[in-house]
XYZ file of C-alpha atoms in Angstrom:
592
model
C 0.000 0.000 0.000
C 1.332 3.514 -0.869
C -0.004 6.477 0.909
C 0.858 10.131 -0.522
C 0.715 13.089 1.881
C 1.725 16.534 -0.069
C 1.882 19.911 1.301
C 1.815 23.337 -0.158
C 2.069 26.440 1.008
C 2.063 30.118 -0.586
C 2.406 33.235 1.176
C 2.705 36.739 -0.754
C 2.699 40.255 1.056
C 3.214 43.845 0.067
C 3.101 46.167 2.455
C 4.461 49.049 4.593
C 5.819 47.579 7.423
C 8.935 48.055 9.012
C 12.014 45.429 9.770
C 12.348 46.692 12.752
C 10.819 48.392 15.326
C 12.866 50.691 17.072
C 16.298 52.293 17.882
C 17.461 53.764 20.974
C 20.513 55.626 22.070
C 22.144 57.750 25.059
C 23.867 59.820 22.992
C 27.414 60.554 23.329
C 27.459 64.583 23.294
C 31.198 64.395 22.274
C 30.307 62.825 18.795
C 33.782 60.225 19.347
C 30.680 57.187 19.873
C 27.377 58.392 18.865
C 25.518 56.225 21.256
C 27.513 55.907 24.978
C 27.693 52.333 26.182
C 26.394 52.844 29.712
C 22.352 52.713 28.713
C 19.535 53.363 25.928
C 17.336 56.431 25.707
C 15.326 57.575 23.344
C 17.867 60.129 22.126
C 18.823 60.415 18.191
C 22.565 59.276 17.465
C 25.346 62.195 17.518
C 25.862 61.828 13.495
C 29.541 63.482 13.950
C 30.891 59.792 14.798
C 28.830 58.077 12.235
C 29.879 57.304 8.513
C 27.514 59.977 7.346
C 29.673 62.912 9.933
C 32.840 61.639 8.336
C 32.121 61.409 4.981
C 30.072 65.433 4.746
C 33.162 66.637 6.626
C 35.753 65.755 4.374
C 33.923 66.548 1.247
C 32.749 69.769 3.360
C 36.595 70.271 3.514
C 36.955 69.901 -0.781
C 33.984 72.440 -1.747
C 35.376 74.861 0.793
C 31.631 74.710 3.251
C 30.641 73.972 6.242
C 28.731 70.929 7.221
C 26.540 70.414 10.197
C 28.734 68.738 13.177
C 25.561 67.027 14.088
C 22.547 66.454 11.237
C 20.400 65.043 14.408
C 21.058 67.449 17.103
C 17.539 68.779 16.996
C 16.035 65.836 15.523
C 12.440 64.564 17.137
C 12.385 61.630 18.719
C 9.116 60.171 20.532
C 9.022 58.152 23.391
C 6.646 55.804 22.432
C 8.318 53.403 20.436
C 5.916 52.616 18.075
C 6.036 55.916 16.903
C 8.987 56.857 14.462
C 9.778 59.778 12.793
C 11.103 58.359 9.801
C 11.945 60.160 6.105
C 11.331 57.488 4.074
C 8.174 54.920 3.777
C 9.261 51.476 4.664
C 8.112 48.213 2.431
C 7.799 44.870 2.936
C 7.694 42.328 -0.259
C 7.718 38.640 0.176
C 6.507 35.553 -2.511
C 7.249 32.468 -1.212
C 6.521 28.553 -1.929
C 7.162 25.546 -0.343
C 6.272 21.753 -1.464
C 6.541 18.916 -0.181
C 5.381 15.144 -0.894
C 5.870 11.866 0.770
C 5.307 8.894 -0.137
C 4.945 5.757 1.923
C 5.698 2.333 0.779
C 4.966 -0.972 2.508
C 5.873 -4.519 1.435
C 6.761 -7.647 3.825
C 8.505 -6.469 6.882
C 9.454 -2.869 5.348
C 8.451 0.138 4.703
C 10.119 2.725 2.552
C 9.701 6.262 2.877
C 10.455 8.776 0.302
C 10.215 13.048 0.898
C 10.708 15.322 -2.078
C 10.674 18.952 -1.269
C 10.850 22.160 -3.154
C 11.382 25.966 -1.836
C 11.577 29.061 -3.261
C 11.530 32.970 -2.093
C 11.814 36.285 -2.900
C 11.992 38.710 -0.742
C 12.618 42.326 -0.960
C 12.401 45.096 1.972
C 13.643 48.672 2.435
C 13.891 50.933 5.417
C 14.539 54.090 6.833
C 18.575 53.450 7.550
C 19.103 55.626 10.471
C 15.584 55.396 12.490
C 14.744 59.217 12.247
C 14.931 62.770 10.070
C 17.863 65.087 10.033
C 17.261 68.461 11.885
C 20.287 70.234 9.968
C 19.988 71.201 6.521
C 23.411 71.153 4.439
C 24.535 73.567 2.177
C 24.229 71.599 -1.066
C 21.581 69.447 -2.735
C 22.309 65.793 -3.772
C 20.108 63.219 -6.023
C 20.181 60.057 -4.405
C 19.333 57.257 -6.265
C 17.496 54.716 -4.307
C 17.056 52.217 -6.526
C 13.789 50.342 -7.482
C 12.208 53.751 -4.908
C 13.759 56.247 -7.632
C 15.771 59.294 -7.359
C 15.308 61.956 -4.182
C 16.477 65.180 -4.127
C 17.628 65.772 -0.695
C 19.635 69.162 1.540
C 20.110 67.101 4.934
C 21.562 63.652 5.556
C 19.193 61.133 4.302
C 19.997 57.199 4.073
C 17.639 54.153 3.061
C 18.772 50.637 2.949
C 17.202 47.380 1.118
C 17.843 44.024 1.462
C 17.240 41.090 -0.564
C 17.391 37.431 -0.937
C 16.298 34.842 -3.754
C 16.897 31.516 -2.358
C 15.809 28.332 -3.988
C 16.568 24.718 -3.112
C 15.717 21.055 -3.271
C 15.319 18.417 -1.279
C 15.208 14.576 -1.166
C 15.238 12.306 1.541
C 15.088 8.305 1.350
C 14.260 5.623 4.428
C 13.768 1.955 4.486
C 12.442 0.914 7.887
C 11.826 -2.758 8.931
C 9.263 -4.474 11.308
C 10.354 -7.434 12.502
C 8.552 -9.423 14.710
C 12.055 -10.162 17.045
C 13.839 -8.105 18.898
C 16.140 -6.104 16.588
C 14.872 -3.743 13.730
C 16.299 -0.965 11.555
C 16.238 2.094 10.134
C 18.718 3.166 7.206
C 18.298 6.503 5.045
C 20.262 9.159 2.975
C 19.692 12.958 2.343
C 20.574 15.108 -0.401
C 19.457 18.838 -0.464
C 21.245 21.454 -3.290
C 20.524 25.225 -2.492
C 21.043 28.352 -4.734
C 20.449 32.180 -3.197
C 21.811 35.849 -4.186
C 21.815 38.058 -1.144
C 22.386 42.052 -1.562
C 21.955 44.584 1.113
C 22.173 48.221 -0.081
C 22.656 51.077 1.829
C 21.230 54.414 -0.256
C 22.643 57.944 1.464
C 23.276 61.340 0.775
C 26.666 61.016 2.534
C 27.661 59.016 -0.024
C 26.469 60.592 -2.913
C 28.159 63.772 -1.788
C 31.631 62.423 -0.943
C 31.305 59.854 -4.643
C 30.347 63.589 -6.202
C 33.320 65.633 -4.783
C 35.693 63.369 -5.262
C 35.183 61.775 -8.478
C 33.901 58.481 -7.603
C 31.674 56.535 -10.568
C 27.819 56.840 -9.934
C 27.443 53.281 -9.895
C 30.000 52.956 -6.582
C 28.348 55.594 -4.487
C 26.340 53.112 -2.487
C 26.997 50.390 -0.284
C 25.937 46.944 -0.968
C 26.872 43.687 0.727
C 26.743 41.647 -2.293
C 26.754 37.519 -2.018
C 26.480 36.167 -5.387
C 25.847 32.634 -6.445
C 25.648 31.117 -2.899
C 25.722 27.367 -3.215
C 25.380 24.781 -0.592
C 25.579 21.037 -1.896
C 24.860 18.832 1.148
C 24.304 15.084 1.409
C 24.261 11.830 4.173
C 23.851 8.482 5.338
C 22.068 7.557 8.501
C 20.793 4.550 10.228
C 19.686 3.532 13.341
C 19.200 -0.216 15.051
C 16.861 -0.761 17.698
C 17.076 -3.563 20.274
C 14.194 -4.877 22.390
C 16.330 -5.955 25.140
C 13.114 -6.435 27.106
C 9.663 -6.407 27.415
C 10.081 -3.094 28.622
C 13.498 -1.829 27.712
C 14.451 -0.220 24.258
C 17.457 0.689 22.958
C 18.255 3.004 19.970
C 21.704 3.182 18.320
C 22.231 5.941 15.513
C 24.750 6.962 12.987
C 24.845 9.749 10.596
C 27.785 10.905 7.993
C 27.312 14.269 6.621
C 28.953 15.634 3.976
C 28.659 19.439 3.241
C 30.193 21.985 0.214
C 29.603 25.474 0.045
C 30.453 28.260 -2.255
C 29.944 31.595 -3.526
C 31.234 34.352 -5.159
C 31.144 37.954 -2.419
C 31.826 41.257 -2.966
C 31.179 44.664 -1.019
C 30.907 47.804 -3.078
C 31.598 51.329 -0.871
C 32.190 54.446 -2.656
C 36.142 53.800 -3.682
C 36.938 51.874 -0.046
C 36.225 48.226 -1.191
C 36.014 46.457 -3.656
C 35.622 47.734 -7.530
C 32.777 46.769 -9.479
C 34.248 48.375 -12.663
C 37.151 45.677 -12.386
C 37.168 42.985 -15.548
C 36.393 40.029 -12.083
C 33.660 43.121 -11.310
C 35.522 43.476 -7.854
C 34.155 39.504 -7.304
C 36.050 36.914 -5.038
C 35.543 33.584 -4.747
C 34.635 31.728 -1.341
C 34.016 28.244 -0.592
C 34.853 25.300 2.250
C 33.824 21.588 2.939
C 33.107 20.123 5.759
C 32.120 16.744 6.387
C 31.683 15.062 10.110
C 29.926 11.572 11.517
C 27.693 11.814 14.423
C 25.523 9.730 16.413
C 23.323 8.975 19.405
C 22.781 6.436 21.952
C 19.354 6.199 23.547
C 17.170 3.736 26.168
C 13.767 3.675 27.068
C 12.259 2.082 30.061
C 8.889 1.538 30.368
C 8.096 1.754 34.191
C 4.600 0.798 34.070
C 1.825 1.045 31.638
C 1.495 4.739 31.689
C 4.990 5.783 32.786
C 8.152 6.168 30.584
C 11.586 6.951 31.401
C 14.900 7.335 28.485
C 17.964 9.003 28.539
C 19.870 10.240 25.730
C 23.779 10.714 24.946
C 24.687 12.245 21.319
C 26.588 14.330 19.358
C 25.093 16.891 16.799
C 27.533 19.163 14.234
C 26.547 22.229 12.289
C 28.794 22.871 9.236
C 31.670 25.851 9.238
C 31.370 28.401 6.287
C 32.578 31.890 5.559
C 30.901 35.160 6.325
C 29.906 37.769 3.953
C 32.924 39.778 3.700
C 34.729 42.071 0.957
C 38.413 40.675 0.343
C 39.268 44.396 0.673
C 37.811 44.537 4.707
C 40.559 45.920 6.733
C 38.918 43.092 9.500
C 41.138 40.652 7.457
C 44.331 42.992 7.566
C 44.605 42.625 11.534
C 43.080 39.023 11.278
C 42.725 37.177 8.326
C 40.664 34.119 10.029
C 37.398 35.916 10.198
C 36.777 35.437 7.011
C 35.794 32.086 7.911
C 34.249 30.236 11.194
C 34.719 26.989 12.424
C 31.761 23.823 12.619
C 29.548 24.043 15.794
C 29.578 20.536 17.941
C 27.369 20.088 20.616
C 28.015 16.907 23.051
C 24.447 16.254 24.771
C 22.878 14.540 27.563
C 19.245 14.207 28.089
C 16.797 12.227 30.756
C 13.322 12.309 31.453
C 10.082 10.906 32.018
C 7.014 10.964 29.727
C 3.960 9.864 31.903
C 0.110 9.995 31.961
C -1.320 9.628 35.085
C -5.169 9.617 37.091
C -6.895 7.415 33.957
C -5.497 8.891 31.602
C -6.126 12.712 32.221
C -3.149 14.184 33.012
C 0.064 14.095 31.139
C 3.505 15.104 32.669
C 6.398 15.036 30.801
C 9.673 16.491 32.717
C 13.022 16.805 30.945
C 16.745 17.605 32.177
C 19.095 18.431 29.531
C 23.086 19.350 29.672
C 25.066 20.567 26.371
C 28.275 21.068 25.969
C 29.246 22.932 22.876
C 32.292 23.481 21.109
C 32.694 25.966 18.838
C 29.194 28.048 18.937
C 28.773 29.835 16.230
C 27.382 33.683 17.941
C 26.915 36.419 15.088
C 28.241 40.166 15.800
C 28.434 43.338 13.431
C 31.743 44.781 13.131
C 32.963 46.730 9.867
C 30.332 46.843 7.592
C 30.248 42.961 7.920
C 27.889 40.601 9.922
C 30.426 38.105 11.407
C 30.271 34.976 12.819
C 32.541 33.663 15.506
C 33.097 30.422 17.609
C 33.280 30.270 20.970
C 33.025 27.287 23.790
C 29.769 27.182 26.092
C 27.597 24.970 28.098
C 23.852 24.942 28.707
C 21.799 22.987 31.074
C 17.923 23.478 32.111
C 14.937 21.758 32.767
C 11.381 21.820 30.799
C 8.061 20.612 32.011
C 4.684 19.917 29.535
C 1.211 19.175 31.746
C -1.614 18.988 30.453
C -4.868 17.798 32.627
C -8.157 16.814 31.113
C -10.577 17.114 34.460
C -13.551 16.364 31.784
C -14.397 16.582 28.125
C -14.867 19.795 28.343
C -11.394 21.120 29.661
C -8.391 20.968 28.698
C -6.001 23.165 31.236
C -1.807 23.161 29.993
C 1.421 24.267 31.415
C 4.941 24.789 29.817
C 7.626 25.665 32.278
C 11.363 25.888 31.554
C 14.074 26.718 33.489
C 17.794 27.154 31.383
C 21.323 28.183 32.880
C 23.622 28.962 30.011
C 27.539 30.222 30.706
C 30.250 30.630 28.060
C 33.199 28.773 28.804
C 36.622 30.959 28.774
C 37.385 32.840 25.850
C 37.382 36.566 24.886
C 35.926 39.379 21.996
C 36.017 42.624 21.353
C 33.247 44.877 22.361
C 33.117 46.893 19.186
C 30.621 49.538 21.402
C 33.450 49.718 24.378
C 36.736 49.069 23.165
C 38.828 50.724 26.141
C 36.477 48.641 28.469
C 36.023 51.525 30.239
C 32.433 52.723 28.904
C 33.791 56.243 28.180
C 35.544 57.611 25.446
C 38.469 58.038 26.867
C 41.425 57.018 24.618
C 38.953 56.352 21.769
C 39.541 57.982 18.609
C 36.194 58.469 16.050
C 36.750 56.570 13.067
C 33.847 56.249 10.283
C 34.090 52.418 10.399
C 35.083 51.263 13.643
C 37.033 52.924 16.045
C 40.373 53.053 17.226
C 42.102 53.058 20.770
C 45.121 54.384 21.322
C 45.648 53.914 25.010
C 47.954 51.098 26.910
C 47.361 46.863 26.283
C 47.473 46.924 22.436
C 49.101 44.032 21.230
C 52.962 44.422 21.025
C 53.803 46.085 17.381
C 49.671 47.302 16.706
C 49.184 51.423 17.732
C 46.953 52.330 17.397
C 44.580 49.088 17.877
C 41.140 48.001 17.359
C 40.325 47.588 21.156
C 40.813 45.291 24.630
C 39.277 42.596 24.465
C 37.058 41.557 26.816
C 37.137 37.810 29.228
C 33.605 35.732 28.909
C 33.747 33.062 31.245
C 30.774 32.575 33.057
C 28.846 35.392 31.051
C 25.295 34.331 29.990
C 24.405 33.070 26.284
C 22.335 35.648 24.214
C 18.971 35.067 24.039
C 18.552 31.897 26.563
C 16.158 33.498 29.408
C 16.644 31.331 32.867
C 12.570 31.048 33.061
C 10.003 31.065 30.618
C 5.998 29.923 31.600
C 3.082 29.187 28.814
C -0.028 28.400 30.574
C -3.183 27.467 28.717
C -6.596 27.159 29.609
C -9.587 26.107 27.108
C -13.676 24.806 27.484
C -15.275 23.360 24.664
C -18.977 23.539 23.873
C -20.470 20.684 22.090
C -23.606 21.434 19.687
C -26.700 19.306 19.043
C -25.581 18.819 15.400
C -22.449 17.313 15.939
C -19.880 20.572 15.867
C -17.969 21.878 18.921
C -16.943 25.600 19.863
C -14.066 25.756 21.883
C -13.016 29.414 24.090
C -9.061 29.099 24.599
C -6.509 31.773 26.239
C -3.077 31.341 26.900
C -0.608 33.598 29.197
C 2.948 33.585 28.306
C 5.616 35.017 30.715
C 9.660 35.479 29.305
C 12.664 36.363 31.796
C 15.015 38.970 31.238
C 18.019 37.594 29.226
C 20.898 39.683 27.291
C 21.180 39.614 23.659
C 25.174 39.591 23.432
C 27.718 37.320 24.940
C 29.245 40.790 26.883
C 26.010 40.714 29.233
C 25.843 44.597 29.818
C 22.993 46.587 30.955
C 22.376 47.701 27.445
C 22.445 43.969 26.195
C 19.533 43.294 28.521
C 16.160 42.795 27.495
C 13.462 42.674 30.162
C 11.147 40.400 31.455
C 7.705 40.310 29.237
C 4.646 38.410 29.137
C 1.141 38.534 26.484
C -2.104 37.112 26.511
C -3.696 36.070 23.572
C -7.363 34.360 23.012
C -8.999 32.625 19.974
C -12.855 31.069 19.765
C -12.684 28.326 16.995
C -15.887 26.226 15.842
C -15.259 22.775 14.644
C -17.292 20.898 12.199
C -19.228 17.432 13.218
C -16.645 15.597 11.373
C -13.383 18.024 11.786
C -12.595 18.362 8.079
C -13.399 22.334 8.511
C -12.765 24.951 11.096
C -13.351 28.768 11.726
C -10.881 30.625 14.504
C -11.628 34.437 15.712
C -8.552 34.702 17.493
C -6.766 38.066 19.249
C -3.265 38.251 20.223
C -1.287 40.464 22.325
C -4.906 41.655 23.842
C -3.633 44.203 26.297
C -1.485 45.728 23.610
C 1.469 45.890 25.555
C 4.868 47.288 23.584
C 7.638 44.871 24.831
C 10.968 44.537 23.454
C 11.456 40.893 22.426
C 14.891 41.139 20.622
C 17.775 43.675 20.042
C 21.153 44.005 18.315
C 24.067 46.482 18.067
C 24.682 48.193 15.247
C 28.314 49.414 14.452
C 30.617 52.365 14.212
C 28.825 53.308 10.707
C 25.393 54.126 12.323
C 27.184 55.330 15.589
C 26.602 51.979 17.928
C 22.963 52.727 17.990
C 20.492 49.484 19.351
C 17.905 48.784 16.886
C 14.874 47.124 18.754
C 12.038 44.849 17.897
C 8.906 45.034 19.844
C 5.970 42.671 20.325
C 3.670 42.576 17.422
C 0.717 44.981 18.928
C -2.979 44.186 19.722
C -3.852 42.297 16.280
C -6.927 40.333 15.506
C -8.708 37.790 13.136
C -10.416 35.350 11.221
C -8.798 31.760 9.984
C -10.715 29.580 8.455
C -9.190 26.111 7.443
C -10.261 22.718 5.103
C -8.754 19.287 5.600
C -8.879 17.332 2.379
């Protein structure tokens, strides 16, 4: 027999949204930062120690006029951080398609198991670059040409940005799975999955139109744009597992998996006359590529206590592939160290035990899990240079998670997710591109439009001036890995005469503070939030139809959920992204 289950999905929108959400700043009065390291406010950036300050001033310094020292100093800024003041309208284009089929195959003792999938994107969004509208007007006009948005004709520091992917790949994925009637059975499979993208992401300004103007620099170089051209990844494996009935009640599951992984592409970064040159006969393209290829495995037992009680732990060891980040050969990152241009494969050694139970006839399911992983090698992204980089570092996590769910009657149904995590980098040490003298001043910190420079004592021997001290991680938190997060659920159906049931659900989530960068400062924090969200769904007699009035976020609250640090370019400001607000509405949904 040969059952087919196929999947498609298609999701298109065009519309104004932003992104992001927010950016906030404690602005550095001295214009050497932009945005001080010691907190956020909602304070515009001091523009004299961004790219845009550097680049008017020298130009400023060809034409023989004067520039504003700070394009923001009187700029408005509102508290409320869904309101921005922004000069241009953002946009939001996505098409996307995924596919899948699988196909099931049984014969004798087997059963083989094929899954084809297809996906393909594209995606195209542009945004107001700096977060806010110049309050200085410049002494000059400039045309900037913002690509598919047209020309502007600007007087005051102005800057857009776009970014873009157009990723397509395949997928197949091949299992033959026995069922003996004895005590040992099998599982044996392979993977193959071939991926194709383009990545740009522009950067439109009047800065850079003025300085490409003034000093001669070819119209088609006075932008930025991060280009990644001809990405490929080519992966493929083997895998098996064999599973041993040792007992009535004992299992045990031994798996292997090879993986083999190639990835190329072809990267350049085009920035005014700084970088690379796209008029060049290679048009200012390098070429980048790696392999990687690794075995891993698990070992697993399961012990079944009693009817209605289970108990397995877990030992294995998982790998994510190394690559090379989206640099320009010409980044001065790779004068002072060539090795970030590539980062090293992620391992993570893991141990897991729990229990998986359901208890009182049936109507209340408890499954607790403790979990410990060591990892060497994870892969943390920062911004530094123009470039998004990625770097390894060694780290351990360990926590605890909890699913209940009781079923009192047919009528409720009453959940609770609780987890607790404890996460702590282990040894090591980075740069804090926002406080290189460690100090969180700008003492002995010299502006620079890129990233700064410190010129105070600890450089390494031979480097003055330097890029920074470095700062010691051990025992600092992982970004993003709260210590306690709570999801509790609560729901009553309603069942009708004619067969259908209406069922009134809310759920209350609750989110600890954690820090968004491995340098756990007070501006890396992100507080403690929570949201409740409700939906009312009526389900047909035979559940091949359903309609869902749902509302999320339904006291509107305007947390901050995520954060990063940008760099020296748009003065170390913190762009923010808040909770979606109060949104509601109607799904409606056919099983065929």
């Amino acid at each position: 027999m040969c059952i087919r289950d196929s999947v498609i999905n298609y999701f298109e929108e065009d519309s104004t949204r932003m992104r992001g959400s927010n950016q906030r700043c404690l602005k550095d009065q001295q214009g050497i930062l932009g945005c001080l390291p010691t907190g956020l406010a909602d304070q515009p950036t001091h523009s004299g120690a961004t790219v845009t300050g550097f680049l008017t001033q020298v130009a400023g310094s060809f034409l023989g006029l004067q520039f504003p020292a700070d394009d923001f100093a009187n700029s408005p800024k509102d508290p409320d951080p869904r309101k921005q003041y922004l000069d241009f309208t953002p946009r939001y284009e996505v098409e996307d398609l995924m596919v899948s089929l699988e196909a099931n195959l049984d014969f004798s003792d087997y059963t083989l198991t094929t899954v084809l999938g297809y996906h393909e994107s594209d995606f195209n969004a542009r945004n107001d670059y700096d977060f806010t509208v110049a309050s200085e007007q410049w002494p000059v006009t400039v045309d900037v040409d913002r690509g598919p948005d047209g020309v502007i004709t600007i007087d005051r520091a102005y800057s857009s940005d776009r970014s873009t992917t157009e990723p397509e790949q395949y997928s197949a994925e091949l299992r033959l799975a026995s069922d003996y009637n004895g005590d040992w059975n099998f599982m044996l499979g392979g993977f193959y999955l071939d991926y194709e993208g383009n990545t740009h992401y522009y950067i439109y300004s009047a800065a850079l139109e003025l300085f490409g103007r003034t000093t001669g620099i070819p119209q088609e170089q006075r932008l930025f744009d991060n280009d990644t051209t001809d990405y490929n990844l080519e992966t493929w494996a083997f895998f098996g597992e064999l599973y041993w009935q040792a007992t009535d009640t004992v299992l045990v599951t031994t798996g292997l998996r090879y993986t083999e992984e190639e990835k190329s592409s072809r990267q350049r970064t085009i920035y005014l006359g700084f970088l690379d040159d796209p008029t060049a006969p290679d048009g200012g393209y390098e070429d980048f590529g790696g392999e990687w290829e690794e075995p891993t495995g698990k070992f697993n037992v399961t012990w079944d206590v009693a009817d209605d009680v289970m108990t397995y732990v877990t030992l294995s060891r998982s790998y994510k592939s190394g690559g090379f980040n989206p640099i320009s050969a010409e980044s001065p990152l790779l004068e002072e160290d060539p090795s970030v241009a590539e980062f090293d494969p992620e391992y993570i050694n893991a141990f897991e035990v729990g229990v998986k139970s359901r208890l009182f006839d049936q109507t209340l399911q408890a499954n607790v899990t403790y979990f410990y992983y060591d990892y060497e090698g994870l892969q943390i992204s920062t911004i530094n240079n123009q470039t998004s980089l990625n770097l390894n570092y060694d780290a351990a996590i360990q926590g605890i998670e909890g699913e209940f769910v009781w079923v009192p009657t047919d009528n409720w149904r009453i959940s609770a997710d609780i987890a607790w995590l404890d996460s702590e980098m282990d040894g090591g040490s980075s740069l804090d591109t926002a406080d290189i003298n460690r100090l969180g001043t700008t003492e002995n910190v010299i502006s620079s439009p890129n990233s700064n420079l410190y010129i105070g004592p600890g450089c390494p021997e031979g480097v003055f001036p330097c890029s920074g001290l470095e700062k010691e991680l051990d025992g600092n938190e992982l970004p993003n890995a709260p210590n306690f997060s709570v999801n509790l659920g609560v729901s009553y159906g309603f069942y009708l005469d004619n067969g259908m049931e209406l069922v009134a659900a809310t759920n209350y989530y609750w989110q600890d503070e954690f820090y968004t960068r491995i340098f756990n400062t007070g501006n890396d924090t992100v507080d403690e939030w929570d949201v409740w969200n409700a939906t009312l769904t009526l389900f047909s007699d035979n559940r091949d139809w359903f309609v869902e009035l749902w509302g999320r976020n339904l006291k509107d609250d305007d947390h901050v959920t995520g954060q990063y640090l940008g760099d020296q370019n748009v003065g170390l400001a913190t762009s923010q992204f808040l909770l979606e607000p109060r949104t509601y509405g109607i799904t409606l949904a056919y099983n065929f």
